[in-house]
Short mmCIF file of C-alpha atoms and ligand atoms in Angstrom, two decimals:
data_model
loop_
_atom_site.label_atom_id
_atom_site.label_comp_id
_atom_site.label_asym_id
_atom_site.label_seq_id
_atom_site.Cartn_x
_atom_site.Cartn_y
_atom_site.Cartn_z
CA MET A 46 20.17 -9.95 29.43
CA ALA A 47 17.74 -10.95 26.74
CA GLU A 48 18.02 -14.58 25.38
CA THR A 49 19.02 -14.66 21.81
CA GLN A 50 17.98 -17.94 20.66
CA ALA A 51 14.32 -18.16 19.19
CA LYS A 52 12.15 -20.86 17.88
CA LEU A 53 9.62 -20.88 15.37
CA PHE A 54 6.91 -23.95 15.17
CA ILE A 55 4.97 -23.68 12.02
CA GLU A 56 1.78 -25.79 11.86
CA LYS A 57 -0.02 -26.15 8.40
CA GLU A 58 -3.30 -26.26 9.92
CA PHE A 59 -3.12 -22.95 11.64
CA ALA A 60 -4.29 -20.73 9.08
CA VAL A 61 -4.96 -17.00 9.26
CA ALA A 62 -6.81 -16.72 5.87
CA GLN A 63 -6.39 -17.11 2.08
CA ALA A 64 -3.27 -14.43 1.16
CA ASP A 65 -5.28 -11.84 -0.91
CA LYS A 66 -3.35 -10.33 -4.06
CA ARG A 67 -4.89 -6.98 -3.15
CA LEU A 68 -2.71 -6.80 -0.14
CA PHE A 69 -0.01 -6.01 -2.50
CA SER A 70 -1.22 -2.57 -4.10
CA SER A 71 -0.02 0.63 -4.31
CA PHE A 72 -0.98 4.34 -4.65
CA LEU A 73 -0.13 7.22 -7.39
CA GLU A 74 -1.17 10.90 -6.52
CA HIS A 75 -1.12 14.00 -8.59
CA LEU A 76 1.68 15.10 -6.35
CA GLY A 77 5.13 16.19 -7.52
CA ARG A 78 6.62 14.29 -9.91
CA ALA A 79 4.57 11.00 -9.30
CA VAL A 80 2.64 11.59 -12.74
CA TYR A 81 4.41 14.20 -14.76
CA THR A 82 8.21 13.08 -15.10
CA GLY A 83 7.39 9.93 -13.13
CA ILE A 84 5.05 7.56 -15.14
CA TYR A 85 4.15 10.08 -17.89
CA GLU A 86 6.87 12.02 -19.67
CA PRO A 87 6.18 12.57 -23.24
CA GLY A 88 9.38 13.40 -25.18
CA HIS A 89 11.46 11.12 -22.92
CA PRO A 90 13.53 8.72 -24.86
CA LEU A 91 11.79 5.82 -23.61
CA ALA A 92 8.14 6.90 -23.69
CA ASP A 93 5.61 5.07 -25.63
CA GLU A 94 2.97 6.54 -27.87
CA ASP A 95 0.90 7.50 -25.03
CA GLY A 96 3.81 9.33 -23.04
CA PHE A 97 4.20 6.79 -20.73
CA ARG A 98 7.83 6.07 -19.61
CA THR A 99 8.29 2.20 -20.45
CA ASP A 100 11.39 1.98 -17.93
CA VAL A 101 8.97 2.70 -15.26
CA ILE A 102 6.38 0.43 -16.55
CA GLN A 103 9.01 -2.46 -16.87
CA LEU A 104 9.95 -1.89 -12.86
CA VAL A 105 6.16 -1.41 -12.06
CA ARG A 106 5.40 -4.87 -13.64
CA GLU A 107 8.30 -6.50 -11.78
CA LEU A 108 7.08 -5.38 -8.36
CA GLY A 109 3.86 -7.45 -8.70
CA ILE A 110 1.54 -4.84 -8.08
CA SER A 111 -2.41 -5.80 -7.75
CA HIS A 112 -4.11 -2.22 -7.49
CA VAL A 113 -3.11 1.22 -8.04
CA ARG A 114 -5.10 3.90 -6.21
CA TYR A 115 -5.63 6.85 -7.83
CA PRO A 116 -5.61 10.34 -8.00
CA GLY A 117 -4.95 11.03 -4.30
CA GLY A 118 -4.41 11.53 -1.65
CA ASN A 119 -5.14 14.99 -0.45
CA PHE A 120 -5.24 16.04 -3.95
CA LEU A 121 -8.35 14.12 -4.37
CA SER A 122 -10.32 16.69 -2.05
CA GLY A 123 -10.07 19.47 -4.55
CA TYR A 124 -9.82 17.58 -7.83
CA ASN A 125 -12.67 17.93 -10.36
CA TRP A 126 -12.36 15.18 -12.65
CA ARG A 127 -13.81 16.48 -15.62
CA ASP A 128 -10.70 18.69 -15.81
CA GLY A 129 -8.68 15.45 -16.82
CA ILE A 130 -10.77 14.23 -19.84
CA GLY A 131 -11.02 15.29 -23.42
CA PRO A 132 -8.84 16.88 -25.92
CA LYS A 133 -5.56 17.62 -23.92
CA ALA A 134 -5.68 21.31 -25.40
CA GLU A 135 -8.48 21.94 -23.97
CA ARG A 136 -7.74 21.30 -20.34
CA PRO A 137 -7.80 23.53 -18.02
CA THR A 138 -4.68 24.65 -15.99
CA ARG A 139 -5.20 24.98 -12.00
CA LEU A 140 -4.09 25.94 -9.02
CA ASP A 141 -3.66 22.35 -6.80
CA LEU A 142 -4.61 23.74 -3.20
CA ALA A 143 -3.26 20.70 -1.56
CA TRP A 144 0.04 20.78 -2.78
CA ASN A 145 0.34 24.28 -3.81
CA THR A 146 1.27 23.48 -7.19
CA ILE A 147 0.14 23.73 -10.78
CA GLU A 148 -1.92 21.21 -12.11
CA THR A 149 -1.85 21.15 -16.30
CA ASN A 150 -4.49 18.00 -16.31
CA GLN A 151 -2.59 16.62 -19.54
CA PHE A 152 -3.05 13.21 -17.49
CA GLY A 153 -6.63 12.12 -16.18
CA ILE A 154 -8.56 9.24 -15.54
CA ASP A 155 -8.79 8.02 -19.04
CA GLU A 156 -4.63 8.07 -19.39
CA PHE A 157 -4.48 6.39 -15.92
CA CYS A 158 -6.73 3.76 -16.82
CA ASP A 159 -4.69 3.01 -20.20
CA TRP A 160 -1.58 3.01 -18.17
CA ALA A 161 -2.79 0.52 -15.74
CA ARG A 162 -3.61 -1.86 -18.45
CA LYS A 163 -0.12 -1.55 -19.65
CA SER A 164 1.44 -2.01 -16.27
CA GLY A 165 -0.43 -4.99 -15.41
CA THR A 166 -2.72 -3.73 -12.62
CA SER A 167 -6.08 -2.87 -11.60
CA VAL A 168 -7.45 0.72 -10.71
CA MET A 169 -8.90 1.48 -7.36
CA GLY A 170 -10.47 4.63 -7.96
CA ALA A 171 -11.27 7.31 -5.51
CA VAL A 172 -14.17 9.96 -5.37
CA ASN A 173 -13.97 13.73 -4.28
CA MET A 174 -15.61 14.05 -0.68
CA GLY A 175 -14.08 17.70 0.12
CA THR A 176 -15.14 20.14 -3.01
CA GLY A 177 -16.94 17.20 -4.60
CA THR A 178 -20.72 16.24 -4.12
CA PRO A 179 -22.17 12.71 -4.30
CA LYS A 180 -23.73 13.55 -7.42
CA GLU A 181 -20.33 14.20 -8.91
CA ALA A 182 -18.75 11.16 -7.67
CA GLY A 183 -22.03 9.14 -9.67
CA GLU A 184 -21.11 11.05 -12.33
CA LEU A 185 -17.40 9.90 -12.63
CA LEU A 186 -18.50 6.41 -11.97
CA GLU A 187 -21.26 6.58 -14.66
CA TYR A 188 -18.39 7.85 -17.04
CA CYS A 189 -16.19 5.05 -15.87
CA ASN A 190 -18.38 1.90 -15.72
CA TYR A 191 -21.55 2.39 -17.82
CA PRO A 192 -21.19 0.54 -20.94
CA GLY A 193 -23.13 3.59 -23.27
CA GLY A 194 -26.25 5.06 -24.29
CA THR A 195 -26.22 7.95 -21.62
CA TYR A 196 -24.19 11.37 -22.21
CA LEU A 197 -21.74 10.67 -19.81
CA SER A 198 -20.92 7.01 -20.90
CA ASP A 199 -20.77 8.37 -24.41
CA LEU A 200 -18.48 10.86 -23.76
CA ARG A 201 -16.02 8.44 -22.46
CA ILE A 202 -16.70 7.00 -25.97
CA LYS A 203 -16.12 9.87 -27.79
CA ASN A 204 -12.64 10.51 -25.61
CA GLY A 205 -11.52 7.07 -27.30
CA HIS A 206 -12.51 4.54 -24.61
CA ARG A 207 -15.50 2.06 -26.22
CA ASP A 208 -15.02 -0.31 -23.36
CA PRO A 209 -15.62 0.59 -19.81
CA HIS A 210 -13.04 1.10 -17.51
CA ASN A 211 -14.81 -1.24 -14.97
CA ILE A 212 -13.52 0.17 -11.89
CA LYS A 213 -15.10 -2.04 -9.06
CA LEU A 214 -13.11 -0.84 -6.05
CA TRP A 215 -13.55 2.87 -5.01
CA CYS A 216 -12.14 5.01 -2.01
CA VAL A 217 -15.16 7.32 -0.80
CA GLY A 218 -12.92 10.43 0.07
CA ASN A 219 -9.45 10.70 1.43
CA GLU A 220 -8.45 11.70 5.24
CA MET A 221 -11.48 13.62 5.68
CA ASP A 222 -10.71 13.60 9.50
CA GLY A 223 -7.64 15.70 8.73
CA SER A 224 -8.23 19.47 9.37
CA TRP A 225 -5.32 20.00 6.47
CA GLN A 226 -7.96 18.11 4.05
CA ILE A 227 -9.49 20.86 1.59
CA CYS A 228 -13.24 20.96 2.98
CA HIS A 229 -12.92 18.70 6.04
CA LEU A 230 -15.88 17.93 7.65
CA ASP A 231 -16.54 16.13 11.28
CA ALA A 232 -17.47 12.50 11.42
CA ASP A 233 -21.17 13.04 11.30
CA ASP A 234 -21.01 15.29 8.35
CA TYR A 235 -18.41 12.85 6.72
CA GLY A 236 -20.48 9.76 7.53
CA LYS A 237 -23.78 11.35 6.14
CA LYS A 238 -22.16 12.49 2.88
CA ALA A 239 -20.38 8.96 2.26
CA LEU A 240 -23.57 7.37 2.65
CA GLU A 241 -25.40 9.17 0.22
CA THR A 242 -22.61 8.90 -2.15
CA ALA A 243 -22.34 5.28 -1.48
CA LYS A 244 -25.93 5.04 -2.26
CA ILE A 245 -25.65 6.66 -5.65
CA MET A 246 -22.61 4.57 -6.59
CA LYS A 247 -23.97 1.32 -5.69
CA TRP A 248 -27.25 2.24 -7.72
CA ILE A 249 -25.07 3.13 -10.58
CA ASP A 250 -23.08 -0.26 -10.28
CA PRO A 251 -24.20 -2.69 -7.74
CA GLU A 252 -20.59 -4.41 -7.95
CA VAL A 253 -18.64 -1.64 -6.77
CA GLU A 254 -17.05 -2.26 -3.35
CA LEU A 255 -16.46 1.25 -1.12
CA VAL A 256 -13.86 2.26 1.21
CA VAL A 257 -14.89 4.82 3.53
CA SER A 258 -12.32 7.15 4.88
CA GLY A 259 -11.12 6.13 8.43
CA SER A 260 -8.25 7.86 10.68
CA SER A 261 -5.60 8.72 8.76
CA ASN A 262 -3.17 8.32 11.79
CA THR A 263 -3.23 7.18 15.26
CA SER A 264 -2.61 10.79 16.70
CA GLN A 265 -5.68 12.09 15.33
CA PRO A 266 -7.51 13.83 18.77
CA THR A 267 -10.76 11.79 16.79
CA TYR A 268 -8.92 8.55 16.83
CA PRO A 269 -10.96 5.88 17.18
CA GLN A 270 -14.26 7.81 17.71
CA TRP A 271 -14.17 9.00 13.84
CA ASP A 272 -14.16 5.24 12.75
CA ARG A 273 -17.02 4.48 15.18
CA VAL A 274 -19.27 7.26 13.83
CA VAL A 275 -18.39 6.80 10.21
CA LEU A 276 -19.39 3.43 10.49
CA GLU A 277 -22.45 4.04 12.33
CA HIS A 278 -23.80 6.14 9.41
CA THR A 279 -22.16 3.81 6.71
CA TYR A 280 -21.87 0.11 7.87
CA GLU A 281 -24.65 -1.28 5.66
CA LYS A 282 -23.04 0.36 2.51
CA ALA A 283 -19.24 0.53 3.14
CA ASP A 284 -17.21 -2.79 2.23
CA TYR A 285 -13.94 -1.35 3.84
CA ILE A 286 -12.79 1.24 6.05
CA SER A 287 -9.30 2.96 5.43
CA LEU A 288 -6.29 3.06 7.56
CA HIS A 289 -3.23 5.15 6.97
CA THR A 290 0.22 5.35 8.78
CA TYR A 291 3.39 6.42 7.93
CA TYR A 292 7.10 5.95 10.21
CA GLU A 293 10.20 7.80 10.38
CA ASN A 294 13.44 7.23 12.21
CA LYS A 295 13.35 9.95 15.23
CA GLY A 296 17.07 8.51 16.08
CA ASN A 297 16.55 5.27 17.88
CA ASP A 298 16.91 2.50 15.23
CA LEU A 299 15.29 -0.06 17.47
CA ASP A 300 12.18 1.69 17.93
CA PHE A 301 12.06 2.43 14.15
CA LEU A 302 12.53 -1.22 13.36
CA ALA A 303 9.67 -2.00 15.93
CA SER A 304 7.23 0.12 14.16
CA PHE A 305 5.02 -2.71 12.77
CA VAL A 306 4.05 -3.18 16.64
CA ASP A 307 2.35 0.10 16.50
CA MET A 308 0.64 -0.74 13.05
CA ASP A 309 -0.49 -4.22 14.51
CA HIS A 310 -2.16 -1.93 17.69
CA PHE A 311 -3.53 0.23 15.14
CA ILE A 312 -5.11 -2.72 13.08
CA HIS A 313 -6.53 -4.07 16.51
CA THR A 314 -8.21 -1.10 17.60
CA ILE A 315 -9.88 -0.76 14.05
CA VAL A 316 -10.91 -4.19 13.82
CA SER A 317 -12.43 -3.69 17.48
CA THR A 318 -14.27 -0.66 16.78
CA CYS A 319 -15.71 -2.47 13.60
CA ASP A 320 -16.93 -5.23 15.54
CA TYR A 321 -18.42 -3.00 18.11
CA VAL A 322 -20.50 -1.20 15.44
CA LYS A 323 -21.16 -4.50 13.94
CA ALA A 324 -22.65 -5.55 17.22
CA VAL A 325 -24.54 -2.29 17.82
CA LYS A 326 -26.42 -2.70 14.55
CA ARG A 327 -27.00 -6.39 15.04
CA SER A 328 -25.42 -6.75 11.99
CA ARG A 329 -24.16 -9.99 10.08
CA LYS A 330 -21.71 -8.31 7.98
CA LYS A 331 -17.95 -8.09 8.79
CA MET A 332 -16.33 -4.97 7.85
CA MET A 333 -12.95 -5.55 6.44
CA LEU A 334 -9.83 -2.96 6.26
CA SER A 335 -8.42 -1.30 3.55
CA PHE A 336 -4.93 0.00 4.58
CA ASP A 337 -4.37 1.99 1.77
CA GLU A 338 -1.37 4.35 2.62
CA TRP A 339 1.67 3.05 4.47
CA ASN A 340 5.29 3.37 4.19
CA VAL A 341 8.41 5.23 5.75
CA TRP A 342 8.25 8.92 5.22
CA TYR A 343 10.22 11.52 6.65
CA GLN A 344 7.91 14.08 6.96
CA GLN A 345 10.12 16.81 8.25
CA LYS A 346 12.08 17.02 5.35
CA GLN A 347 9.77 18.85 2.87
CA THR A 348 11.26 21.41 0.41
CA PRO A 349 9.47 24.58 -0.36
CA HIS A 350 8.42 25.61 -3.41
CA GLY A 351 6.23 28.03 -5.51
CA TRP A 352 3.44 27.80 -7.70
CA VAL A 353 5.12 25.37 -10.19
CA GLU A 354 4.26 22.41 -12.26
CA ALA A 355 5.38 19.04 -10.93
CA PRO A 356 8.22 20.12 -8.20
CA PRO A 357 10.35 17.47 -6.87
CA ILE A 358 8.40 17.25 -3.22
CA LEU A 359 8.67 14.50 -0.98
CA GLU A 360 11.58 12.53 -2.80
CA ASP A 361 12.27 10.47 0.19
CA HIS A 362 15.79 8.35 -0.27
CA TYR A 363 15.63 4.96 1.25
CA SER A 364 18.24 3.16 3.26
CA VAL A 365 18.64 -0.51 3.85
CA LEU A 366 17.09 0.40 7.34
CA ASP A 367 14.15 2.02 5.95
CA ALA A 368 13.81 -0.91 3.82
CA LEU A 369 13.78 -3.26 7.00
CA VAL A 370 11.10 -0.94 8.59
CA PHE A 371 9.22 -1.22 5.71
CA ALA A 372 9.38 -5.13 5.31
CA GLY A 373 8.25 -5.53 8.92
CA MET A 374 5.10 -3.23 8.18
CA GLY A 375 4.27 -5.53 5.31
CA MET A 376 4.58 -8.80 7.26
CA THR A 377 2.23 -7.31 9.79
CA LEU A 378 -0.28 -6.70 7.06
CA LEU A 379 0.18 -10.21 5.91
CA ASN A 380 -0.34 -11.53 9.22
CA HIS A 381 -3.96 -9.75 9.21
CA ALA A 382 -4.74 -11.05 6.29
CA ASP A 383 -8.17 -12.24 7.76
CA ARG A 384 -9.29 -8.60 8.03
CA VAL A 385 -6.89 -6.48 6.08
CA ARG A 386 -7.90 -7.31 2.80
CA ILE A 387 -6.36 -4.19 0.62
CA ALA A 388 -2.97 -2.62 1.16
CA CYS A 389 -1.52 0.08 -0.84
CA PHE A 390 2.05 1.42 0.15
CA ALA A 391 2.26 5.13 -0.70
CA GLN A 392 3.60 5.88 -3.15
CA LEU A 393 4.69 4.26 -6.57
CA VAL A 394 7.11 6.62 -8.25
CA ASN A 395 9.14 9.31 -7.16
CA VAL A 396 7.00 10.51 -4.03
CA ILE A 397 7.78 8.54 -1.16
CA ALA A 398 8.36 5.41 -3.45
CA PRO A 399 10.46 2.42 -4.50
CA ILE A 400 10.86 3.69 -8.00
CA PHE A 401 12.63 6.94 -8.62
CA THR A 402 13.08 8.71 -12.04
CA GLU A 403 15.43 11.52 -13.46
CA LYS A 404 13.70 13.61 -15.57
CA GLY A 405 14.38 13.05 -19.06
CA GLY A 406 16.97 10.29 -17.41
CA ARG A 407 17.33 7.02 -15.81
CA VAL A 408 15.36 5.23 -13.47
CA ILE A 409 16.28 3.41 -10.41
CA ARG A 410 14.85 0.86 -7.92
CA GLN A 411 15.06 2.14 -4.08
CA ALA A 412 15.86 0.05 -1.00
CA ILE A 413 12.15 -0.40 -0.37
CA TYR A 414 11.32 -2.12 -3.89
CA TYR A 415 12.89 -5.43 -2.88
CA PRO A 416 10.84 -6.07 0.14
CA PHE A 417 7.70 -5.29 -1.54
CA GLN A 418 8.73 -7.41 -4.44
CA LEU A 419 9.68 -10.53 -2.38
CA LEU A 420 6.42 -9.90 -0.43
CA SER A 421 4.30 -9.70 -3.23
CA LYS A 422 6.10 -12.61 -5.22
CA TYR A 423 5.64 -15.31 -2.51
CA GLY A 424 3.28 -13.72 -0.31
CA SER A 425 0.25 -13.44 -2.38
CA ARG A 426 -0.65 -16.90 -3.15
CA GLY A 427 -1.59 -19.58 -0.80
CA THR A 428 -2.42 -19.44 3.03
CA VAL A 429 -1.27 -17.31 5.69
CA LEU A 430 -0.45 -19.09 8.63
CA LYS A 431 -0.10 -18.04 12.38
CA PRO A 432 3.37 -19.56 13.58
CA VAL A 433 4.20 -20.23 17.36
CA THR A 434 7.17 -17.50 17.88
CA VAL A 435 9.18 -18.06 20.83
CA ALA A 436 11.50 -15.02 20.92
CA PRO A 437 13.43 -12.94 23.21
CA LYS A 438 11.38 -9.21 23.79
CA THR A 439 12.14 -5.93 24.57
CA GLU A 440 10.35 -2.65 25.52
CA THR A 441 10.44 -0.03 22.56
CA ARG A 442 8.57 3.10 22.25
CA HIS A 443 5.72 1.33 20.96
CA GLY A 444 5.53 -1.20 23.61
CA GLU A 445 6.47 -4.90 24.29
CA THR A 446 8.27 -5.79 21.00
CA PRO A 447 9.51 -9.52 19.81
CA LEU A 448 13.21 -9.13 18.27
CA LEU A 449 12.05 -11.61 15.80
CA HIS A 450 9.22 -10.75 13.88
CA THR A 451 7.77 -13.48 11.84
CA SER A 452 5.27 -14.26 8.77
CA VAL A 453 4.54 -17.63 7.15
CA VAL A 454 2.68 -18.47 4.08
CA TYR A 455 2.02 -21.74 2.47
CA ASP A 456 1.59 -22.31 -0.83
CA GLY A 457 -0.21 -25.65 -1.38
CA GLU A 458 -0.73 -25.88 -5.05
CA GLU A 459 3.16 -25.25 -5.29
CA LYS A 460 4.08 -27.46 -2.21
CA MET A 461 6.16 -24.25 -0.95
CA VAL A 462 6.29 -22.68 2.60
CA THR A 463 7.93 -19.18 2.71
CA LEU A 464 8.98 -17.59 5.88
CA PHE A 465 9.86 -14.11 6.12
CA LEU A 466 11.94 -13.29 9.22
CA LEU A 467 12.83 -9.67 10.66
CA ASN A 468 15.84 -9.98 13.30
CA LEU A 469 15.68 -6.87 15.10
CA GLN A 470 18.35 -7.13 17.28
CA GLN A 471 22.12 -6.07 16.78
CA GLU A 472 23.25 -9.54 16.93
CA ASP A 473 22.88 -12.60 15.06
CA MET A 474 20.06 -14.67 16.01
CA PRO A 475 20.00 -18.53 15.79
CA VAL A 476 16.13 -19.72 15.30
CA GLU A 477 15.30 -23.21 15.54
CA LEU A 478 12.68 -24.11 12.85
CA SER A 479 9.91 -26.77 13.27
CA LEU A 480 8.05 -27.75 10.26
CA ARG A 481 6.92 -30.99 11.53
CA SER A 482 3.36 -30.84 10.15
CA PHE A 483 4.57 -30.77 6.66
CA GLY A 484 6.60 -34.04 6.72
CA LYS A 485 10.00 -33.68 5.22
CA VAL A 486 10.89 -30.30 3.44
CA SER A 487 14.27 -29.07 1.71
CA MET A 488 15.17 -25.60 1.50
CA SER A 489 15.00 -24.27 -2.10
CA GLU A 490 16.00 -20.22 -1.70
CA ARG A 491 17.18 -18.07 1.27
CA LEU A 492 17.74 -14.41 0.61
CA CYS A 493 18.87 -11.76 3.02
CA MET A 494 18.82 -7.78 3.28
CA THR A 495 21.19 -6.44 5.26
CA ASN A 496 24.15 -4.08 5.46
CA PRO A 497 27.10 -3.22 7.86
CA ASP A 498 26.34 0.43 6.78
CA LEU A 499 22.35 0.38 7.32
CA ASN A 500 22.14 3.92 6.06
CA LEU A 501 23.37 2.64 2.65
CA GLU A 502 21.09 3.64 -0.29
CA ASN A 503 20.95 2.72 -3.86
CA THR A 504 22.01 5.86 -6.10
CA PHE A 505 21.78 6.31 -10.04
CA ASP A 506 25.60 5.65 -10.18
CA HIS A 507 25.15 2.40 -7.94
CA PRO A 508 21.79 1.30 -8.67
CA ASP A 509 21.83 -2.33 -7.21
CA GLN A 510 23.66 -1.75 -3.74
CA THR A 511 21.19 -2.50 -1.52
CA ALA A 512 19.78 -5.49 -3.16
CA PRO A 513 18.97 -8.70 -1.17
CA ILE A 514 21.70 -11.32 -1.16
CA SER A 515 21.47 -15.14 -1.79
CA GLN A 516 22.92 -17.19 1.19
CA PRO A 517 23.62 -20.90 0.87
CA CYS A 518 20.59 -22.88 1.94
CA GLU A 519 20.51 -25.85 4.17
CA LYS A 520 21.35 -29.28 2.52
CA GLY A 521 19.01 -32.66 2.40
CA LEU A 522 15.78 -33.12 3.50
CA PHE A 523 14.51 -32.54 7.10
CA GLU A 524 11.45 -31.62 9.54
CA GLU A 525 13.69 -29.02 11.66
CA CYS A 526 16.47 -26.83 11.15
CA THR A 527 18.45 -24.35 12.94
CA VAL A 528 19.16 -21.14 10.87
CA SER A 529 21.39 -18.12 11.96
CA LEU A 530 19.86 -14.79 11.01
CA PRO A 531 22.52 -12.03 10.58
CA LYS A 532 21.97 -9.16 12.95
CA THR A 533 19.65 -6.27 11.96
CA SER A 534 18.29 -8.34 9.13
CA TRP A 535 15.28 -9.20 7.01
CA SER A 536 15.15 -13.05 5.53
CA VAL A 537 13.38 -14.63 3.26
CA LEU A 538 13.43 -18.55 3.61
CA ARG A 539 11.77 -21.00 1.02
CA PHE A 540 11.09 -24.63 1.74
CA HIS A 541 9.96 -27.40 -0.68
CA VAL A 542 7.41 -29.89 0.83
CA GLU A 543 8.58 -33.16 -0.46
O1 AHR B 753 1.05 10.36 0.55
C1 AHR B 753 1.13 11.58 0.82
C2 AHR B 753 -0.02 12.00 1.22
O2 AHR B 753 -0.18 11.53 2.94
C3 AHR B 753 -1.30 11.81 0.79
O3 AHR B 753 -1.68 12.76 0.13
C4 AHR B 753 -2.38 11.82 2.25
O4 AHR B 753 -3.40 11.13 1.89
C5 AHR B 753 -1.62 11.51 3.11
O5 AHR B 753 -1.61 12.02 4.08
#
């Protein structure tokens, strides 16, 4: 029988890394209703003069997102960026072979950069390594970042953007290890192509940072050799290697809640692979990780559709349980802030997303909205700490799993310590907290996400029913205290250092 009592020792000198705002990034693909009737819907009562839905922009702003990766995803590998620029009436309508839909190209890179500015986010661009060439990748970069006086930069100016978009972070392809990818390559061929593309891109703009395409999940037969080979080709030009992962509930809630354990293994493996290549190359450079797709995704639930514009595909509805799993994954990313420098939850609107719209109508927050918002609000400033956690453990399909998952961030400027605590067990868990190294603290905020019905979801008629609730704080000043975490719950505890 497992012990249910847990202890957490938080020491302010046990620093992992400075929190990086880019860990709180997202992803938006030309897929289903993410763009069309998601962020862009001319004619919607709340659309602005550019056709951007202001109700959606408001929720994006409240999420506190750093970068948004665009335009894909699988879509990227068949996309010609030139289709999406210039007068809208002249843009070609195309078949999108990635998602079997019709792409009207009424929205492209210029519109996306305008939207990002209005939404208070930065752009993480992406170049096509499927049907695209290194030359076309360089041309897109020149169009976006070169100030003016060349054919492509002047074309951008003619298209209404005098100032360069200045996109400084780029993905070199997407999931190129996947046989589903349009013009999938093997690791050697992709590695060579990515290297040549990186050379061109860094010649055009030496300030850009590049993410090479890593394993798209741990079930790939090429994992992790793919990552080794790609890095052997690109090590000196790449700045990050990408990781992607999605989890779904396969019938056992505890296994599902333990998804963060699998994510943790994935990160350790890719860190080791990077460091192996570093050693082989006698390099001084430390490769960083970009976890640029992560979420809960019910992949079996795909709806069939014909060749249509913006069909409702991958529109998952998220429950409280999904939100707890999502929170656990976000915490694992934070705990690896020394190596995972960028992370994009996938995706932002309608498609496996925290924001969900009705065409022509309302918008709601899904349950996964709240953990992201709180992780971003309190986890993106200060120092990520490594607490010593003593907690009961159990075996799940991902291996040994702690029943208490923890993350701690200390914001020295604000003198605030924030604890994120996921209780996986189906009973309340008393946790002794030791914050002695900070001296006296007071508890200033306590939020908890749980519900007797873990399957509860927000709906258009009941849009807030999964939101975290405030709980009473411990009173007074103290160095230690004991809190009781409700069964199967996610809590955010904040302490002010006196
Ligand atoms: O996010 C949905 C899809 O998942 C993306 O297009 C692809 O990169 C991944 O397989």
